[in-house]
Each structure stands twice: as structure tokens, then as C-alpha cells.
């Protein structure tokens, strides 16, 4: 029997309901699966009821009886109400199992007939609840689901706790949720079994808040707005959704510098204690809410003479958090500050900003407060704001600079020099630097509706193109308009042709065209005396030449490094520093490459260049991966991916690199998922350049996962794409060795040799030593497949030594692993210890698992393998030996980390080489061996 089961569908169908709470949900799920009880706790709106419903929906089918109650504050004074919710519908079923005195007391409490109280019928009631739960559990497991435990009436809480403490091994589980602040949940555990696990639900990240808003239909919000929602809500999902709803219903978004609109529902929730403050104390808190970093000293300077006492009063009411070791005045929750500000009349807000415009010590803060205290245009205020924006830019705070620039534009009178639109465009460019592409695009589109000056229009078009990221195909219509606005001005044309170079590369997938457009842009920029654009174009030209294996690449890099330099270009992810780093990495100068990219990352972080930070984190991760530092690479790649998802910048590229890092040092399944995500991003954006890299990552992940057939399919696509793109340098994607290895595994050694020969020709021409060593490792597998085992062993040994000297730790370990596999089942050393040691040094967990599987799969006594198997390649001998042991194809695939298709293909080759027809004949060979 199941009672009041209101939860429909398995949890897997309701995963959207627990966005951001996956980890605590998993912890709770494990506890429930062990037969234990769970108490979810956290502040109001954090998602406790949502998680409770999802978990109950998942575990209700495992229980015969589900008992549920959900208390409310207004009913918490009514005795036995929660008990009636829990047991009311099963009273008839269990009453016959209770002793008369217990039955009478329980019926009286649940029905309200008689005058049962804990004082009069305490023992009988306590025993009745315990007996009732035992009676239900005797027929099958019982799940008690109790929400809002803090409002449970005291009588029900006492009775439930008494029974819970005495249930012992009785199959009764409790799943409860309680509203708490901080860690104050201990007293609520008294209503739960002794082994109850308390699970705290925490705030959501910015990315999780964004996903939640999208899931609830509040889509299309600029990322800067989502950032403000996350900050104001403190990551609380209920608060975030209410703020999102208020924005969706408000046709006029808040102006720069203004907080988000706070709906009345949230104001009432967080400001209920505000009425207990005096008017003067409320004004003091308003000044604090208007300040960026309020302190008692700042409040005193702003004219709040009794700030200390008034803040102490607010702290006692829970409006402010106490800071015993710091001078800051901090609100107990960011929403209190936002609601207090939203509640205040506009005149009082301006007065607070006016006071802070003279009290604040920081010039940026003074300028911001002056702007928010001023109505209408004012050239002096606009000038101060423009100066503050420049200062914020120099400090590495482009997001602040963009906000101040928009305020400056708002206060700039028409006809001024510089004008409002020029200041808006500068703000848009700051927003691009800060990674706030939605804001930048909106500003540029607004300028284009009225701007007539060609320079302003072209700058606006450039912002629109930059904001498109890798999806340049989406803004194809922009380029003709931008060229028309540029006219014959070489400086303006240089800007457009630089973006056309990117379009040729990303959309058309034509490196030759991209190189020509970049060279043309550099020439135009030099004529127009625009050194920044000239350097960016030269850096782009150098990068394309490097990837193409073009002989002019070193000379172009030298041209791009000539003085005068531009500090912005020097550290930009598409600038000359990045081009030089790529050259160093591809030339096996790993130590210098790491030093270069580390310095670039430090500088872009100082400047607040978010997009460059995303890419440089990825570049540093790639460098560490080359060096065999898989754990470090994985940490950096995950950091890059988190930042990319948070900002919406470079998600595909970061997913691609994180896939490579996961396949090398993390989890192969996650690697596959991330690689497919990267492929999806590239295909959606029409990005041919990153599609090839994403497919290369997918092929590598499939090879590590043991699916050689799928790896071949993905890497063949890479070969076709790069041939179309004109990429000839095998150091760019370094997929050639993986394709050759996968081809050998599926029985295509001839094609594998062809891949090696083509790649080797280019690697020799360009001096790519590590690529040549990897190709030799792959060629050794081809030689082993063809029966030249001694030659293969010598080639693998040489490749391993060269890779070690070059510092490519992971590739060195792979060579050692291939050598150990080659020797398996043959006379001589067969230990996998060296490969395991090298992979362990790299923290290459997926490869370590493959070594363990290979070591476990090898025959216990290699000398017992029939001599007839001597002519087989290493993989063929392993498969044949396992067939002799009676293993199925699926078991062999699992032990060797390959696919079932690979096992089948390998067996086909074994049959052909041994002149037999089926696995039965292999077993007969084994039987013949035993007969001897």
C-alpha cells in the first residue's frame, strides 16, 4: 500500500528541478540507497523542497508506504496536525495492530475527538506512533517525507522523534527538509533517526543561475544582467527567479550603475524587520546600500554621525552581518541591500549618492556617485566619468570602465567633443574586453540606429562582429555594410579586412584566403597609420602561416615583433605574443612556451581581458599536457571551461581542450562527452577550424576508451578537413599518430603507413622532432602487425628515448606501453612496470587503467603460449590467448580496453594468419597444447 504519493516520474526525468544542487543530491541519494535517512537544510529559497520532491519521486517506488507532511508557519500552533497528515490515511489499516490504550490515544489525537494531550496521554501516544510505524514496516519499507520541518507542531515533532530514535533496524526511512540559517540544524535532527545524514544545500554559481533562468523561460538576458542577478540573489534560486521575473515584466531595464528592480514579494521577504528601525537608521542603511564597499568611516564621512549605533541595531535585527575582524559594513544578504535601495524614493537615493560623491576616497567611486546624483546632461560630470573609466581601464577593470563609459555618454550633451556615441563605442569596446559581449552588441546596435560618421559606424560594426565570436557566419550581412561605410579610408578598411581574414578562416575554412586578407589588412593599416590593427593583422598572418607550414612564418613573426609595439596587442589572445607562443609550442620549445604563456596569462588577468584569459588558460593547459603534467593540465582546462561557460566565450575551444585533458588525466567518459560538445559548438557556429580540432579530441578520447573503430571514423574526418583547410603542419593537431594507431588496431596497416608517410614528409621539412618520434612509435605498431617484431621493438625504444629528451612525458609513456604490449607473450621481459611508472608520474589515470587491464589480460605463463602464435602481432596474441582461456569477445574487449568490433576484426586476422576458420580452432590449439 502507498499513501499520498504525489511524486510523478523518476528523478532522471526531473533533473532540471535540481539545477545547481547535483552534488548534495548525489550525497543524499547514496545515503537513501544505503537505507539511511536524510535531513536537507539551508536558507529560505535555496531549493530544499525541490530537491526533496525529486528524491522522493526517485525513492517512493522502493517503499510500500509513503507518508508525507508539509507544515506551514500559520498552522504550527495546532497540536498533532503533522501527525494527522502522516498517519491519518493509514489509521484504519494499523489500528487493529495497536494495543487498546495506544489505539484510543492515537485516534483521539488524530481525529480531534476527546482531549488527548502529551501531558495526559504522553506515554500511550509515544508508543502508539512507534507501534504504528512498526506495523506498517512489517508489511514493507516505509518512507516518511517531511518538508519545512521548522514549522512542525511541537507535539508531532516530539512524537516523531521518540519513535525515530527507537526504530533500530526497522525499514523506516525519513527524508526531511528544514529551513536554517548558517549551521543551526542540530535541534531538528531530534525528530529523525540517529543515523540521519544532514545535507546542506548551498548557493548556485553564476552558470547555474543562468541555466535556471533559461529553464524557467527567462531567456535572452544579457550575461551582465545574469551576473547582477547572481550577485544580488547571492546564488539563491528563489531570489534569482523572482529577480528574473521582475526583469521580464519590466519593459525598461535598469540604467548603468543602478541596481536590479526588486519585486515586492522579495522586498517583503527580506525587509520585514526594517520597520523596527528608526528613520535615521534606515537612511544610514540606504547610504550603505548605495556604497560599493561601505565602512563606518565612510558612513561618518557621508554625514551619518550615529552610524556605529545604527549599524549595531541593524545587526541585532539580522539586517547586517557582524564583522568582528574587519571594518566593512556588510549586509546579511545582498538582496537586503538591493531591496532597501529599491524601496527608497528616487530623491533619497540621489541624496545618498550626493553624500558619497564627496565622502568616497576612490576617484572612480566618487565619479560614479556624482553621476547617480545628477539628472540630465552635464559636460563636467561626463568628463569626470570618462576620466574614471580610463582609470578603471588602466586598473584592469574593463567591466567597470564600460559601466562608467555609459554613464559618461548619458551625461554628455549632444554636439560635444567627444560626443555621446563615441563614448558609447568606447564603453562597448571595454565590454568586449570584459567578456560582456551581449552588452557590447546592444550598445553597438543602438549607435548604428543614428550614427552618420563613417568612423563611428565602422567601429560599431566591428563590435557587432567581435560579439559574434566564432559564429561569424551569423553576421555575414555586416561585412558589405562595413565596407560601404569605410569607403576608401585605409584605416577603416584595415579594420574590416582584418575581420574578413577571420571570416575566411572560420567560415570558409580557407587558410590561404585568410592569410591573404590578413596581409592586405596589415598593408592598409600601415597606410592609415593604425599600428594596433597592423600588428593584429601581422600576428594573424603569422599564425595562419605557422599552421599551414608556410616557409614565411618565421619572417612574419619577426615583422610582428618589430617596434613600436602596442601593449594591448602584445598580450591579446590573437596578438603577436600568442603567435610566438604557438610557434614555440609547435617547435618543441616547451620550457620557453610555458614561460611565454604564463607571462601572457598574468598580464591579461591584470588588465581584466576575460576572453584572452579563457584562451590563455587553455593554452597553458595544452602546454602542460605536452609536458606530461596531466593533473595540472586538467585543472587548468577545467578552469578555462568554467570561465568560458560563465562568460559565453570560447566554450567550444575550451571543451575541446578539456576533453583532451580528461582523456589523458581524468575520465574517459567525460572526455567523450566534452569532445562531442565541442564538435556540436563548432558545427553550430560553422567553424571549420575548430571542428577539425574538436574531432581530433573526439578521436583521441575514443582511442583511450578502447573504441578504435570510432576513433578511425573521427580522425579520418580530421584528415579530410585539414586537407581542405590547407593545414600541412602535423604539429598543429598532432592527430596523425593516433589515427595510425587506431588503423592498426582495426586491421588497416597499409592505410596507417600512408598516414605516417605523408605526415613524416611535412614533419621533416618543418623540423618537428616530437611529431617524428610519435610517428615512429606508430610505425612500430605497423611493423609489428606485419611480423617485424624485432624492428618494431628497436623503433619503439628509440622513439621513447627521443620523446623523453624532448620533454613529452605522456608520449614517452605511451611508447613504453606499446613496447610492453609488443613483448607480451614472448620470451624476454614483459613487465608493464615501466609504462605504469611513467603514466603515474604524468598522473595519466585513464592510461594507467589501460596498463592495469593489459597486465591482467596477459597470459600467466608466457612460455606456455603455443609456438604457432609467434607470428602474430601483440594484440593478436593477446586476443588469441584470451580465447584459449574461454573468454567471450565482450570479456576480451573489456579486459583489453578495446571495442567488440576491434576484437572481431583482430580475430579475423588471427584466423587468416593461422589458416583456421573459427575460435573453436583456437580452442583446439589450446587443447593440443595441454595434451602435450
PDB file of N, CA and C in Angstrom, residues 267-343:
ATOM      1  N   UNK A 267      10.908  42.114  -1.532  1.00  0.00           N
ATOM      2  CA  UNK A 267      11.094  43.198  -0.559  1.00  0.00           C
ATOM      3  C   UNK A 267      10.429  42.834   0.767  1.00  0.00           C
ATOM      4  N   UNK A 268       9.226  42.307   0.677  1.00  0.00           N
ATOM      5  CA  UNK A 268       8.509  41.937   1.904  1.00  0.00           C
ATOM      6  C   UNK A 268       9.236  40.818   2.635  1.00  0.00           C
ATOM      7  N   UNK A 269       9.858  39.920   1.881  1.00  0.00           N
ATOM      8  CA  UNK A 269      10.531  38.787   2.497  1.00  0.00           C
ATOM      9  C   UNK A 269      11.771  39.212   3.273  1.00  0.00           C
ATOM     10  N   UNK A 270      12.551  40.134   2.700  1.00  0.00           N
ATOM     11  CA  UNK A 270      13.845  40.460   3.323  1.00  0.00           C
ATOM     12  C   UNK A 270      13.814  41.728   4.164  1.00  0.00           C
ATOM     13  N   UNK A 271      12.764  42.549   4.019  1.00  0.00           N
ATOM     14  CA  UNK A 271      12.726  43.814   4.749  1.00  0.00           C
ATOM     15  C   UNK A 271      11.664  43.834   5.839  1.00  0.00           C
ATOM     16  N   UNK A 272      11.215  42.645   6.238  1.00  0.00           N
ATOM     17  CA  UNK A 272      10.156  42.601   7.245  1.00  0.00           C
ATOM     18  C   UNK A 272      10.598  43.221   8.569  1.00  0.00           C
ATOM     19  N   UNK A 273      11.899  43.216   8.843  1.00  0.00           N
ATOM     20  CA  UNK A 273      12.389  43.757  10.116  1.00  0.00           C
ATOM     21  C   UNK A 273      12.797  45.221  10.004  1.00  0.00           C
ATOM     22  N   UNK A 274      12.665  45.789   8.805  1.00  0.00           N
ATOM     23  CA  UNK A 274      13.101  47.173   8.618  1.00  0.00           C
ATOM     24  C   UNK A 274      12.240  48.161   9.395  1.00  0.00           C
ATOM     25  N   UNK A 275      10.977  47.799   9.599  1.00  0.00           N
ATOM     26  CA  UNK A 275      10.071  48.706  10.299  1.00  0.00           C
ATOM     27  C   UNK A 275      10.484  48.935  11.747  1.00  0.00           C
ATOM     28  N   UNK A 276      11.327  48.047  12.275  1.00  0.00           N
ATOM     29  CA  UNK A 276      11.760  48.176  13.662  1.00  0.00           C
ATOM     30  C   UNK A 276      12.903  49.182  13.806  1.00  0.00           C
ATOM     31  N   UNK A 277      13.415  49.697  12.679  1.00  0.00           N
ATOM     32  CA  UNK A 277      14.483  50.691  12.724  1.00  0.00           C
ATOM     33  C   UNK A 277      13.912  52.105  12.732  1.00  0.00           C
ATOM     34  N   UNK A 278      14.678  53.023  13.280  1.00  0.00           N
ATOM     35  CA  UNK A 278      14.296  54.433  13.222  1.00  0.00           C
ATOM     36  C   UNK A 278      14.508  54.965  11.815  1.00  0.00           C
ATOM     37  N   UNK A 279      13.910  56.113  11.510  1.00  0.00           N
ATOM     38  CA  UNK A 279      14.079  56.712  10.180  1.00  0.00           C
ATOM     39  C   UNK A 279      15.543  57.021   9.899  1.00  0.00           C
ATOM     40  N   UNK A 280      16.265  57.510  10.919  1.00  0.00           N
ATOM     41  CA  UNK A 280      17.677  57.840  10.733  1.00  0.00           C
ATOM     42  C   UNK A 280      18.504  56.590  10.450  1.00  0.00           C
ATOM     43  N   UNK A 281      18.188  55.508  11.139  1.00  0.00           N
ATOM     44  CA  UNK A 281      18.919  54.263  10.898  1.00  0.00           C
ATOM     45  C   UNK A 281      18.653  53.739   9.488  1.00  0.00           C
ATOM     46  N   UNK A 282      17.425  53.899   9.023  1.00  0.00           N
ATOM     47  CA  UNK A 282      17.101  53.472   7.653  1.00  0.00           C
ATOM     48  C   UNK A 282      17.891  54.289   6.643  1.00  0.00           C
ATOM     49  N   UNK A 283      18.037  55.614   6.900  1.00  0.00           N
ATOM     50  CA  UNK A 283      18.824  56.444   5.976  1.00  0.00           C
ATOM     51  C   UNK A 283      20.287  56.017   5.983  1.00  0.00           C
ATOM     52  N   UNK A 284      20.792  55.649   7.148  1.00  0.00           N
ATOM     53  CA  UNK A 284      22.175  55.180   7.221  1.00  0.00           C
ATOM     54  C   UNK A 284      22.353  53.901   6.405  1.00  0.00           C
ATOM     55  N   UNK A 285      21.402  52.977   6.529  1.00  0.00           N
ATOM     56  CA  UNK A 285      21.490  51.742   5.746  1.00  0.00           C
ATOM     57  C   UNK A 285      21.337  52.015   4.259  1.00  0.00           C
ATOM     58  N   UNK A 286      20.549  53.020   3.893  1.00  0.00           N
ATOM     59  CA  UNK A 286      20.409  53.374   2.478  1.00  0.00           C
ATOM     60  C   UNK A 286      21.749  53.852   1.928  1.00  0.00           C
ATOM     61  N   UNK A 287      22.445  54.694   2.681  1.00  0.00           N
ATOM     62  CA  UNK A 287      23.767  55.152   2.240  1.00  0.00           C
ATOM     63  C   UNK A 287      24.704  53.950   2.103  1.00  0.00           C
ATOM     64  N   UNK A 288      24.621  53.004   3.042  1.00  0.00           N
ATOM     65  CA  UNK A 288      25.461  51.804   2.962  1.00  0.00           C
ATOM     66  C   UNK A 288      25.119  50.981   1.728  1.00  0.00           C
ATOM     67  N   UNK A 289      23.832  50.874   1.406  1.00  0.00           N
ATOM     68  CA  UNK A 289      23.424  50.085   0.242  1.00  0.00           C
ATOM     69  C   UNK A 289      23.864  50.740  -1.055  1.00  0.00           C
ATOM     70  N   UNK A 290      23.991  52.071  -1.072  1.00  0.00           N
ATOM     71  CA  UNK A 290      24.419  52.782  -2.277  1.00  0.00           C
ATOM     72  C   UNK A 290      25.924  52.706  -2.479  1.00  0.00           C
ATOM     73  N   UNK A 291      26.669  52.449  -1.392  1.00  0.00           N
ATOM     74  CA  UNK A 291      28.126  52.398  -1.495  1.00  0.00           C
ATOM     75  C   UNK A 291      28.619  51.062  -2.001  1.00  0.00           C
ATOM     76  N   UNK A 292      29.778  51.088  -2.647  1.00  0.00           N
ATOM     77  CA  UNK A 292      30.350  49.847  -3.172  1.00  0.00           C
ATOM     78  C   UNK A 292      30.976  49.034  -2.051  1.00  0.00           C
ATOM     79  N   UNK A 293      31.742  49.671  -1.181  1.00  0.00           N
ATOM     80  CA  UNK A 293      32.401  48.995  -0.060  1.00  0.00           C
ATOM     81  C   UNK A 293      32.214  49.850   1.195  1.00  0.00           C
ATOM     82  N   UNK A 294      31.013  49.870   1.756  1.00  0.00           N
ATOM     83  CA  UNK A 294      30.742  50.768   2.884  1.00  0.00           C
ATOM     84  C   UNK A 294      31.511  50.362   4.140  1.00  0.00           C
ATOM     85  N   UNK A 295      31.992  51.351   4.849  1.00  0.00           N
ATOM     86  CA  UNK A 295      32.639  51.161   6.143  1.00  0.00           C
ATOM     87  C   UNK A 295      32.069  52.199   7.098  1.00  0.00           C
ATOM     88  N   UNK A 296      32.220  51.995   8.416  1.00  0.00           N
ATOM     89  CA  UNK A 296      31.771  53.027   9.359  1.00  0.00           C
ATOM     90  C   UNK A 296      32.414  54.381   9.073  1.00  0.00           C
ATOM     91  N   UNK A 297      33.685  54.384   8.692  1.00  0.00           N
ATOM     92  CA  UNK A 297      34.360  55.649   8.394  1.00  0.00           C
ATOM     93  C   UNK A 297      33.715  56.346   7.201  1.00  0.00           C
ATOM     94  N   UNK A 298      33.366  55.558   6.172  1.00  0.00           N
ATOM     95  CA  UNK A 298      32.712  56.148   5.004  1.00  0.00           C
ATOM     96  C   UNK A 298      31.355  56.714   5.377  1.00  0.00           C
ATOM     97  N   UNK A 299      30.598  55.992   6.189  1.00  0.00           N
ATOM     98  CA  UNK A 299      29.277  56.477   6.600  1.00  0.00           C
ATOM     99  C   UNK A 299      29.393  57.753   7.415  1.00  0.00           C
ATOM    100  N   UNK A 300      30.400  57.835   8.287  1.00  0.00           N
ATOM    101  CA  UNK A 300      30.624  59.068   9.045  1.00  0.00           C
ATOM    102  C   UNK A 300      30.961  60.217   8.095  1.00  0.00           C
ATOM    103  N   UNK A 301      31.827  59.950   7.120  1.00  0.00           N
ATOM    104  CA  UNK A 301      32.217  60.996   6.167  1.00  0.00           C
ATOM    105  C   UNK A 301      31.036  61.446   5.319  1.00  0.00           C
ATOM    106  N   UNK A 302      30.063  60.563   5.135  1.00  0.00           N
ATOM    107  CA  UNK A 302      28.861  60.901   4.361  1.00  0.00           C
ATOM    108  C   UNK A 302      27.797  61.586   5.208  1.00  0.00           C
ATOM    109  N   UNK A 303      28.147  61.930   6.457  1.00  0.00           N
ATOM    110  CA  UNK A 303      27.217  62.682   7.304  1.00  0.00           C
ATOM    111  C   UNK A 303      26.368  61.845   8.231  1.00  0.00           C
ATOM    112  N   UNK A 304      26.616  60.551   8.322  1.00  0.00           N
ATOM    113  CA  UNK A 304      25.830  59.703   9.224  1.00  0.00           C
ATOM    114  C   UNK A 304      26.556  59.620  10.576  1.00  0.00           C
ATOM    115  N   UNK A 305      26.264  60.564  11.436  1.00  0.00           N
ATOM    116  CA  UNK A 305      27.019  60.748  12.681  1.00  0.00           C
ATOM    117  C   UNK A 305      26.859  59.579  13.649  1.00  0.00           C
ATOM    118  N   UNK A 306      25.691  58.960  13.678  1.00  0.00           N
ATOM    119  CA  UNK A 306      25.426  57.866  14.619  1.00  0.00           C
ATOM    120  C   UNK A 306      25.485  56.505  13.929  1.00  0.00           C
ATOM    121  N   UNK A 307      26.349  56.394  12.913  1.00  0.00           N
ATOM    122  CA  UNK A 307      26.393  55.183  12.104  1.00  0.00           C
ATOM    123  C   UNK A 307      26.712  53.941  12.933  1.00  0.00           C
ATOM    124  N   UNK A 308      27.617  54.054  13.906  1.00  0.00           N
ATOM    125  CA  UNK A 308      28.007  52.881  14.690  1.00  0.00           C
ATOM    126  C   UNK A 308      26.822  52.278  15.435  1.00  0.00           C
ATOM    127  N   UNK A 309      26.091  53.121  16.145  1.00  0.00           N
ATOM    128  CA  UNK A 309      24.952  52.633  16.923  1.00  0.00           C
ATOM    129  C   UNK A 309      23.849  52.120  16.007  1.00  0.00           C
ATOM    130  N   UNK A 310      23.624  52.825  14.896  1.00  0.00           N
ATOM    131  CA  UNK A 310      22.557  52.418  13.987  1.00  0.00           C
ATOM    132  C   UNK A 310      22.898  51.105  13.280  1.00  0.00           C
ATOM    133  N   UNK A 311      24.164  50.913  12.949  1.00  0.00           N
ATOM    134  CA  UNK A 311      24.579  49.637  12.339  1.00  0.00           C
ATOM    135  C   UNK A 311      24.489  48.497  13.350  1.00  0.00           C
ATOM    136  N   UNK A 312      24.821  48.785  14.608  1.00  0.00           N
ATOM    137  CA  UNK A 312      24.705  47.753  15.638  1.00  0.00           C
ATOM    138  C   UNK A 312      23.261  47.322  15.810  1.00  0.00           C
ATOM    139  N   UNK A 313      22.336  48.288  15.771  1.00  0.00           N
ATOM    140  CA  UNK A 313      20.916  47.961  15.872  1.00  0.00           C
ATOM    141  C   UNK A 313      20.479  47.103  14.683  1.00  0.00           C
ATOM    142  N   UNK A 314      20.931  47.462  13.483  1.00  0.00           N
ATOM    143  CA  UNK A 314      20.577  46.684  12.287  1.00  0.00           C
ATOM    144  C   UNK A 314      21.153  45.275  12.357  1.00  0.00           C
ATOM    145  N   UNK A 315      22.360  45.128  12.926  1.00  0.00           N
ATOM    146  CA  UNK A 315      22.961  43.805  13.061  1.00  0.00           C
ATOM    147  C   UNK A 315      22.159  42.940  14.024  1.00  0.00           C
ATOM    148  N   UNK A 316      21.646  43.553  15.103  1.00  0.00           N
ATOM    149  CA  UNK A 316      20.829  42.803  16.064  1.00  0.00           C
ATOM    150  C   UNK A 316      19.555  42.281  15.416  1.00  0.00           C
ATOM    151  N   UNK A 317      19.052  43.020  14.438  1.00  0.00           N
ATOM    152  CA  UNK A 317      17.830  42.606  13.739  1.00  0.00           C
ATOM    153  C   UNK A 317      18.132  41.646  12.579  1.00  0.00           C
ATOM    154  N   UNK A 318      19.392  41.335  12.376  1.00  0.00           N
ATOM    155  CA  UNK A 318      19.747  40.404  11.311  1.00  0.00           C
ATOM    156  C   UNK A 318      19.843  41.029   9.940  1.00  0.00           C
ATOM    157  N   UNK A 319      19.830  42.366   9.841  1.00  0.00           N
ATOM    158  CA  UNK A 319      19.943  43.032   8.546  1.00  0.00           C
ATOM    159  C   UNK A 319      21.397  43.162   8.105  1.00  0.00           C
ATOM    160  N   UNK A 320      22.273  43.318   9.067  1.00  0.00           N
ATOM    161  CA  UNK A 320      23.696  43.410   8.778  1.00  0.00           C
ATOM    162  C   UNK A 320      24.409  42.220   9.411  1.00  0.00           C
ATOM    163  N   UNK A 321      25.488  41.794   8.771  1.00  0.00           N
ATOM    164  CA  UNK A 321      26.329  40.737   9.328  1.00  0.00           C
ATOM    165  C   UNK A 321      27.414  41.381  10.172  1.00  0.00           C
ATOM    166  N   UNK A 322      27.719  40.779  11.271  1.00  0.00           N
ATOM    167  CA  UNK A 322      28.765  41.315  12.132  1.00  0.00           C
ATOM    168  C   UNK A 322      30.117  40.951  11.566  1.00  0.00           C
ATOM    169  N   UNK A 323      31.038  41.878  11.580  1.00  0.00           N
ATOM    170  CA  UNK A 323      32.387  41.679  11.077  1.00  0.00           C
ATOM    171  C   UNK A 323      33.373  42.007  12.193  1.00  0.00           C
ATOM    172  N   UNK A 324      33.600  41.071  13.123  1.00  0.00           N
ATOM    173  CA  UNK A 324      34.436  41.377  14.284  1.00  0.00           C
ATOM    174  C   UNK A 324      35.879  41.709  13.933  1.00  0.00           C
ATOM    175  N   UNK A 325      36.376  41.165  12.802  1.00  0.00           N
ATOM    176  CA  UNK A 325      37.780  41.381  12.464  1.00  0.00           C
ATOM    177  C   UNK A 325      37.965  42.338  11.300  1.00  0.00           C
ATOM    178  N   UNK A 326      36.911  42.959  10.818  1.00  0.00           N
ATOM    179  CA  UNK A 326      37.054  43.848   9.681  1.00  0.00           C
ATOM    180  C   UNK A 326      36.195  45.078   9.825  1.00  0.00           C
ATOM    181  N   UNK A 327      36.555  46.147   9.124  1.00  0.00           N
ATOM    182  CA  UNK A 327      35.824  47.399   9.259  1.00  0.00           C
ATOM    183  C   UNK A 327      34.604  47.509   8.352  1.00  0.00           C
ATOM    184  N   UNK A 328      34.387  46.536   7.465  1.00  0.00           N
ATOM    185  CA  UNK A 328      33.324  46.674   6.474  1.00  0.00           C
ATOM    186  C   UNK A 328      31.946  46.587   7.109  1.00  0.00           C
ATOM    187  N   UNK A 329      31.008  47.284   6.492  1.00  0.00           N
ATOM    188  CA  UNK A 329      29.590  47.153   6.836  1.00  0.00           C
ATOM    189  C   UNK A 329      28.992  46.226   5.785  1.00  0.00           C
ATOM    190  N   UNK A 330      28.637  45.017   6.188  1.00  0.00           N
ATOM    191  CA  UNK A 330      28.187  44.014   5.224  1.00  0.00           C
ATOM    192  C   UNK A 330      26.765  43.599   5.530  1.00  0.00           C
ATOM    193  N   UNK A 331      25.923  43.627   4.501  1.00  0.00           N
ATOM    194  CA  UNK A 331      24.536  43.193   4.670  1.00  0.00           C
ATOM    195  C   UNK A 331      24.501  41.677   4.817  1.00  0.00           C
ATOM    196  N   UNK A 332      23.527  41.205   5.596  1.00  0.00           N
ATOM    197  CA  UNK A 332      23.412  39.773   5.848  1.00  0.00           C
ATOM    198  C   UNK A 332      23.179  39.003   4.558  1.00  0.00           C
ATOM    199  N   UNK A 333      22.549  39.627   3.587  1.00  0.00           N
ATOM    200  CA  UNK A 333      22.362  39.031   2.263  1.00  0.00           C
ATOM    201  C   UNK A 333      22.359  40.164   1.247  1.00  0.00           C
ATOM    202  N   UNK A 334      22.959  39.959   0.065  1.00  0.00           N
ATOM    203  CA  UNK A 334      22.991  41.031  -0.944  1.00  0.00           C
ATOM    204  C   UNK A 334      21.602  41.554  -1.302  1.00  0.00           C
ATOM    205  N   UNK A 335      20.593  40.685  -1.209  1.00  0.00           N
ATOM    206  CA  UNK A 335      19.247  41.105  -1.582  1.00  0.00           C
ATOM    207  C   UNK A 335      18.692  42.154  -0.614  1.00  0.00           C
ATOM    208  N   UNK A 336      19.120  42.122   0.639  1.00  0.00           N
ATOM    209  CA  UNK A 336      18.662  43.140   1.594  1.00  0.00           C
ATOM    210  C   UNK A 336      19.099  44.520   1.125  1.00  0.00           C
ATOM    211  N   UNK A 337      20.358  44.613   0.697  1.00  0.00           N
ATOM    212  CA  UNK A 337      20.865  45.888   0.194  1.00  0.00           C
ATOM    213  C   UNK A 337      20.087  46.332  -1.042  1.00  0.00           C
ATOM    214  N   UNK A 338      19.858  45.400  -1.991  1.00  0.00           N
ATOM    215  CA  UNK A 338      19.134  45.754  -3.224  1.00  0.00           C
ATOM    216  C   UNK A 338      17.694  46.146  -2.931  1.00  0.00           C
ATOM    217  N   UNK A 339      17.040  45.407  -2.028  1.00  0.00           N
ATOM    218  CA  UNK A 339      15.646  45.713  -1.703  1.00  0.00           C
ATOM    219  C   UNK A 339      15.535  47.042  -0.971  1.00  0.00           C
ATOM    220  N   UNK A 340      16.455  47.321  -0.081  1.00  0.00           N
ATOM    221  CA  UNK A 340      16.448  48.588   0.641  1.00  0.00           C
ATOM    222  C   UNK A 340      16.610  49.757  -0.318  1.00  0.00           C
ATOM    223  N   UNK A 341      17.512  49.611  -1.275  1.00  0.00           N
ATOM    224  CA  UNK A 341      17.738  50.662  -2.268  1.00  0.00           C
ATOM    225  C   UNK A 341      16.507  50.828  -3.158  1.00  0.00           C
ATOM    226  N   UNK A 342      15.931  49.688  -3.588  1.00  0.00           N
ATOM    227  CA  UNK A 342      14.754  49.749  -4.459  1.00  0.00           C
ATOM    228  C   UNK A 342      13.548  50.360  -3.750  1.00  0.00           C
ATOM    229  N   UNK A 343      13.469  50.168  -2.444  1.00  0.00           N
ATOM    230  CA  UNK A 343      12.344  50.669  -1.667  1.00  0.00           C
ATOM    231  C   UNK A 343      12.387  52.185  -1.468  1.00  0.00           C
TER     232      UNK A 343
END
